[in-house]
Amino acid sequence: MGSHGIRDRVAIVGMGCTPFGEHWTRSADDLLIDAVGEAVTSAGITLDDIDAYWFGTQASGVSGLTLSRALHLPDKPVTRVENMCATGSEALRNACYAVASGAYDVAMAVGVEKLKDSGMSGLSGTAIPGAGDDSRGEITAPANFSLLAPAYAAKYGLAEEDMKDVITRIAWKNHVNGARNPRAQFRKEVPLERIRSAPIVAGMLGVFDCSGVSDGSAAAIVVRAEDAYKYTDKPIFVKALSFVAGPADGLLDPEYDFTTFPEVVASAREAYRQAGITDPRAELALAEVHDCFTPTELVLMEDLGFSERGQGWKDVTSGAFDLDGSLPVNPDGGLKAFGHPIGASGLRMMFEAWLQLRGEAPAERTLKSVAEGRSLALTHNLGGGPGECVSFVSVVGSQLTE
Amino acid sequence: MPGLIAYGAYVPYHRLARTDVAAALGGKGGKGTRAVAGYDEDTTSMAVEAARGALDRDGLRARVSQLFLATAAPAYLDKTNATAVHAALGLDPHVLAADMAGSVRSGLGALVTAARSPVPTLTVLSDLRTGLPGGTDEVAGGDGAAAFVFGGHRNGAPVIAELLAHDTVSDEILDRWRLPSTSVSRVWEERFAEEIYVSLAEKALTAALDHAAVDIGSIDHFVVAGLHARACAAVRRTAGVRPEAVTPDLAGVIGNAGTAQPGLLLADVLDRARPGELIALVVLGDGAGVLLLRTTDALPVHRAARPVAAQIAAGSAPMPYATYLSWRGLLDREPPRRPDPEPPYAPPAHRRTGWKYGFVASRCEKCATRHLPPDRVCTSCRSVDAMTDEPMAHVRGTVATFTVDRLAATPSPPMLVVVVDYDGGGRFRCQLTDATEADAVIGARVEMTFRRTVTASGVHNYFWKARPVRMGETEGTH
């Protein structure tokens, strides 16, 4: 038994990503067709060259038919996967393993979600027979993640006002980044005071502390590392893929204190082991993390090892994770400003790593860290909530390890 | 000697000031406040709370042989409501649970049936009084519940009040009525029934006193209950009891809780009566009924843990009248843009009756870890199917963290949510009720309460919520 990783065995050679946002005139089919088309074009191939597909959506369709019907694929294997907000990353992970195993030469991961057709505020969720007896205390997603804020503030001695300043700073930073991203749902900087005084949704969280509810799709093409340069001269090599589904005992166990996601700590540790990373804050050029709500990003800075325990809020405040900080976090705007179509988000994060590590991000958000020679990027997804979640961490890089 | 062995009362937390009704609708409105069942309460959930108070003594639950729920506002027709109470109390499956539902007089019926019964009987009186906005029934009404356990024969439980005598007279009289499809009563001109009721009360009272061979002047607590306020006042005035024996009707502070009113008034008297005192309970409605009880030396040590007066004192500041109207379905408000609430699914609800209704968790036999909800696999030591039942309804806890969910669909936004760490271990996330945002803080002490969480697709969903600990009595022994 053991987890072995597939460091440098597969590469991403093509990617596509639609703009995220309120696509009232476009269906899930329209969106995935666009993302898939952009991906194959960027790799210089056609759909005939794809041997197998992994298709991720949380609620915008079931089975592989959702993809094969939209694309009219001729008798190809299509596997639909779902792992809450890590669904897009899960599709990529499975496609990578399929190629690494030797089963296929070329695999594609596609993620899509169409949230805005529901007419609901926020995520409408899915009906699960048996969960309707109210005995699990179901709450909305913002309320769920807002549980972090008072717990963090209490543990580290932050006054409520100071805590609000910290999460406001996170939202502000991601809107600054999103304003520089033509594909982002929200493309305007938002003044700190406007974020801070926005209508409250849950707990300490205002409207601007929540990720955008949006539609979108993203796709990636995976090949064996040794074949990568046949498709592009700037492939992105997969260094680590790590995923855990936690025991979901944080809502049962008084030992859990709501200031961490143990699942993230575990999946990050495994990813760093696979990738050979010892100091992520110094070694990574950028990180795309799951900022579904602003307190989540704060806690993730500590769980992913970017900040010491209890120090994350100081690093946030000092701008360490800004576009020009020591480790840019969510340079594309994150879930906050880029939007969060569940099944597409993990692949959207990878799309930013793809752009940045290849030096193709727009000039106004190019990263000093890349220019200075850092070549690794991290993406992170989290599904569920504090106390019971799934967590995905990847590390990718533009260079093969010697 | 048969008699009463336990009692409990439940007065909901919320209050409506009668002047606020007048401020909104014009007119005088009247003085004082009335008790208001929460948006998440109905006669079934209030019955559970009252019965929990009555059974909050060692071993009492195991002695109960039958349960009657009396209400004029049943949560369901066709389907028995007493079975939900039975499930929430965790009574033995062989305990009879049945409704006495429909008429306000069913409260008297349930009391007399229990008093006469040869087996220990739990009888719960619960009512939620409503009427058209500004009407007398709305303004003078009240919500609440009371529970009594009669028994004592070959039973071992000490009798706190012996049943000396009882009598009922029945009379077919059209003074108040309501068609099953409506929620508003109609009342004949009040003076018509007043004289009739005074006469009926005198008959029943005389019969009971004769049977017990006691004089009316020896009554220490004279309790008169009924929806006909004028008749009740006349009986109090003319029956011939010592003036100081006439007990207050609590109408000024909690209103008249209809079916539950005789129970609430009797509980209030039992809260303060001394041993050896004579209580006469007179109930008017479609006739009259009388119970004569003599308190015993056991009463002072077996009073209900939550006196009626304490519950009245712990009530909320008056709520806005518009909130009351929306809780009662008389004011339709814009719902949040969220999916419609789900009704409970029958099979999982039935599979998990112990958890859903009884709040019975599980405890690992190997490592003693508590699991809420109950699990088959221990989250701590991973043992499988090594669990025992762990009743948690009586266990208090402390808030570990909290939120205020302003997006969630709830009849009374915003939804308060707390993560509760229970004394002795175990954690559960649930709603906080009977509370304001100021009550949701880390470290707050909470206790569990049985509520109707939502009604969706014509199905009531019942489950437990936390509420702030407001009354300082020591924790019950379950």
JSON list of C-alpha atoms in Angstrom, two decimals, chain B residues 142-220:
[
{"chain": "B", "resi": 142, "resn": "GLY", "atom": "CA", "xyz": [-53.26, 32.63, 24.46]},
{"chain": "B", "resi": 143, "resn": "ASP", "atom": "CA", "xyz": [-51.12, 29.62, 23.61]},
{"chain": "B", "resi": 144, "resn": "GLY", "atom": "CA", "xyz": [-49.70, 27.01, 25.92]},
{"chain": "B", "resi": 145, "resn": "ALA", "atom": "CA", "xyz": [-49.84, 23.49, 27.25]},
{"chain": "B", "resi": 146, "resn": "ALA", "atom": "CA", "xyz": [-49.98, 21.60, 30.52]},
{"chain": "B", "resi": 147, "resn": "ALA", "atom": "CA", "xyz": [-49.43, 17.97, 31.37]},
{"chain": "B", "resi": 148, "resn": "PHE", "atom": "CA", "xyz": [-50.57, 15.82, 34.27]},
{"chain": "B", "resi": 149, "resn": "VAL", "atom": "CA", "xyz": [-49.83, 12.29, 35.34]},
{"chain": "B", "resi": 150, "resn": "PHE", "atom": "CA", "xyz": [-52.57, 10.64, 37.36]},
{"chain": "B", "resi": 151, "resn": "GLY", "atom": "CA", "xyz": [-51.97, 7.34, 39.05]},
{"chain": "B", "resi": 152, "resn": "GLY", "atom": "CA", "xyz": [-50.80, 6.31, 42.40]},
{"chain": "B", "resi": 153, "resn": "HIS", "atom": "CA", "xyz": [-52.70, 3.05, 42.64]},
{"chain": "B", "resi": 154, "resn": "ARG", "atom": "CA", "xyz": [-50.25, 0.22, 43.27]},
{"chain": "B", "resi": 155, "resn": "ASN", "atom": "CA", "xyz": [-47.73, 2.43, 41.64]},
{"chain": "B", "resi": 156, "resn": "GLY", "atom": "CA", "xyz": [-45.15, 3.52, 44.13]},
{"chain": "B", "resi": 157, "resn": "ALA", "atom": "CA", "xyz": [-44.96, 7.12, 42.92]},
{"chain": "B", "resi": 158, "resn": "PRO", "atom": "CA", "xyz": [-45.95, 9.54, 45.66]},
{"chain": "B", "resi": 159, "resn": "VAL", "atom": "CA", "xyz": [-49.27, 11.31, 45.14]},
{"chain": "B", "resi": 160, "resn": "ILE", "atom": "CA", "xyz": [-48.85, 15.08, 45.25]},
{"chain": "B", "resi": 161, "resn": "ALA", "atom": "CA", "xyz": [-52.59, 15.80, 45.22]},
{"chain": "B", "resi": 162, "resn": "GLU", "atom": "CA", "xyz": [-55.27, 13.28, 46.07]},
{"chain": "B", "resi": 163, "resn": "LEU", "atom": "CA", "xyz": [-58.39, 13.24, 43.93]},
{"chain": "B", "resi": 164, "resn": "LEU", "atom": "CA", "xyz": [-61.20, 13.67, 46.47]},
{"chain": "B", "resi": 165, "resn": "ALA", "atom": "CA", "xyz": [-64.03, 13.82, 43.99]},
{"chain": "B", "resi": 166, "resn": "HIS", "atom": "CA", "xyz": [-65.03, 14.91, 40.55]},
{"chain": "B", "resi": 167, "resn": "ASP", "atom": "CA", "xyz": [-68.21, 15.53, 38.67]},
{"chain": "B", "resi": 168, "resn": "THR", "atom": "CA", "xyz": [-69.22, 16.51, 35.18]},
{"chain": "B", "resi": 169, "resn": "VAL", "atom": "CA", "xyz": [-72.45, 17.73, 33.68]},
{"chain": "B", "resi": 170, "resn": "SER", "atom": "CA", "xyz": [-72.90, 17.78, 29.93]},
{"chain": "B", "resi": 171, "resn": "ASP", "atom": "CA", "xyz": [-75.15, 20.17, 28.10]},
{"chain": "B", "resi": 172, "resn": "GLU", "atom": "CA", "xyz": [-75.69, 20.62, 24.39]},
{"chain": "B", "resi": 173, "resn": "ILE", "atom": "CA", "xyz": [-75.41, 24.34, 24.06]},
{"chain": "B", "resi": 174, "resn": "LEU", "atom": "CA", "xyz": [-74.60, 26.50, 21.04]},
{"chain": "B", "resi": 175, "resn": "ASP", "atom": "CA", "xyz": [-72.48, 29.22, 22.61]},
{"chain": "B", "resi": 176, "resn": "ARG", "atom": "CA", "xyz": [-69.22, 28.76, 20.63]},
{"chain": "B", "resi": 177, "resn": "TRP", "atom": "CA", "xyz": [-68.51, 26.71, 17.52]},
{"chain": "B", "resi": 178, "resn": "ARG", "atom": "CA", "xyz": [-66.19, 26.37, 14.54]},
{"chain": "B", "resi": 179, "resn": "LEU", "atom": "CA", "xyz": [-66.47, 24.33, 11.36]},
{"chain": "B", "resi": 180, "resn": "PRO", "atom": "CA", "xyz": [-63.54, 21.94, 10.85]},
{"chain": "B", "resi": 181, "resn": "SER", "atom": "CA", "xyz": [-62.44, 23.79, 7.72]},
{"chain": "B", "resi": 182, "resn": "THR", "atom": "CA", "xyz": [-62.11, 27.17, 9.41]},
{"chain": "B", "resi": 183, "resn": "SER", "atom": "CA", "xyz": [-59.79, 28.69, 11.97]},
{"chain": "B", "resi": 184, "resn": "VAL", "atom": "CA", "xyz": [-62.13, 31.24, 13.48]},
{"chain": "B", "resi": 185, "resn": "SER", "atom": "CA", "xyz": [-64.76, 30.57, 16.14]},
{"chain": "B", "resi": 186, "resn": "ARG", "atom": "CA", "xyz": [-68.23, 32.04, 16.18]},
{"chain": "B", "resi": 187, "resn": "VAL", "atom": "CA", "xyz": [-69.88, 32.99, 19.44]},
{"chain": "B", "resi": 188, "resn": "TRP", "atom": "CA", "xyz": [-73.54, 33.45, 20.34]},
{"chain": "B", "resi": 189, "resn": "GLU", "atom": "CA", "xyz": [-74.53, 36.56, 22.25]},
{"chain": "B", "resi": 190, "resn": "GLU", "atom": "CA", "xyz": [-72.62, 36.14, 25.50]},
{"chain": "B", "resi": 191, "resn": "ARG", "atom": "CA", "xyz": [-75.43, 36.77, 27.95]},
{"chain": "B", "resi": 192, "resn": "PHE", "atom": "CA", "xyz": [-77.36, 33.79, 26.57]},
{"chain": "B", "resi": 193, "resn": "ALA", "atom": "CA", "xyz": [-74.93, 31.21, 27.95]},
{"chain": "B", "resi": 194, "resn": "GLU", "atom": "CA", "xyz": [-73.84, 33.06, 31.06]},
{"chain": "B", "resi": 195, "resn": "GLU", "atom": "CA", "xyz": [-76.74, 32.06, 33.27]},
{"chain": "B", "resi": 196, "resn": "ILE", "atom": "CA", "xyz": [-76.68, 28.51, 31.95]},
{"chain": "B", "resi": 197, "resn": "TYR", "atom": "CA", "xyz": [-73.01, 28.08, 32.80]},
{"chain": "B", "resi": 198, "resn": "VAL", "atom": "CA", "xyz": [-73.39, 29.52, 36.29]},
{"chain": "B", "resi": 199, "resn": "SER", "atom": "CA", "xyz": [-76.13, 27.00, 36.95]},
{"chain": "B", "resi": 200, "resn": "LEU", "atom": "CA", "xyz": [-74.16, 24.08, 35.47]},
{"chain": "B", "resi": 201, "resn": "ALA", "atom": "CA", "xyz": [-71.10, 24.98, 37.52]},
{"chain": "B", "resi": 202, "resn": "GLU", "atom": "CA", "xyz": [-73.15, 25.08, 40.69]},
{"chain": "B", "resi": 203, "resn": "LYS", "atom": "CA", "xyz": [-74.57, 21.62, 39.94]},
{"chain": "B", "resi": 204, "resn": "ALA", "atom": "CA", "xyz": [-71.19, 20.04, 39.32]},
{"chain": "B", "resi": 205, "resn": "LEU", "atom": "CA", "xyz": [-69.55, 21.78, 42.23]},
{"chain": "B", "resi": 206, "resn": "THR", "atom": "CA", "xyz": [-72.30, 20.79, 44.64]},
{"chain": "B", "resi": 207, "resn": "ALA", "atom": "CA", "xyz": [-72.14, 17.19, 43.53]},
{"chain": "B", "resi": 208, "resn": "ALA", "atom": "CA", "xyz": [-68.39, 17.01, 43.93]},
{"chain": "B", "resi": 209, "resn": "LEU", "atom": "CA", "xyz": [-68.40, 18.71, 47.32]},
{"chain": "B", "resi": 210, "resn": "ASP", "atom": "CA", "xyz": [-71.16, 16.41, 48.55]},
{"chain": "B", "resi": 211, "resn": "HIS", "atom": "CA", "xyz": [-69.28, 13.38, 47.36]},
{"chain": "B", "resi": 212, "resn": "ALA", "atom": "CA", "xyz": [-66.12, 14.49, 49.11]},
{"chain": "B", "resi": 213, "resn": "ALA", "atom": "CA", "xyz": [-68.10, 15.63, 52.15]},
{"chain": "B", "resi": 214, "resn": "VAL", "atom": "CA", "xyz": [-66.38, 18.99, 52.28]},
{"chain": "B", "resi": 215, "resn": "ASP", "atom": "CA", "xyz": [-67.79, 22.46, 52.63]},
{"chain": "B", "resi": 216, "resn": "ILE", "atom": "CA", "xyz": [-67.39, 25.10, 49.94]},
{"chain": "B", "resi": 217, "resn": "GLY", "atom": "CA", "xyz": [-65.88, 27.40, 52.52]},
{"chain": "B", "resi": 218, "resn": "SER", "atom": "CA", "xyz": [-62.97, 25.01, 52.97]},
{"chain": "B", "resi": 219, "resn": "ILE", "atom": "CA", "xyz": [-61.75, 25.45, 49.39]},
{"chain": "B", "resi": 220, "resn": "ASP", "atom": "CA", "xyz": [-58.29, 27.02, 49.48]}
]
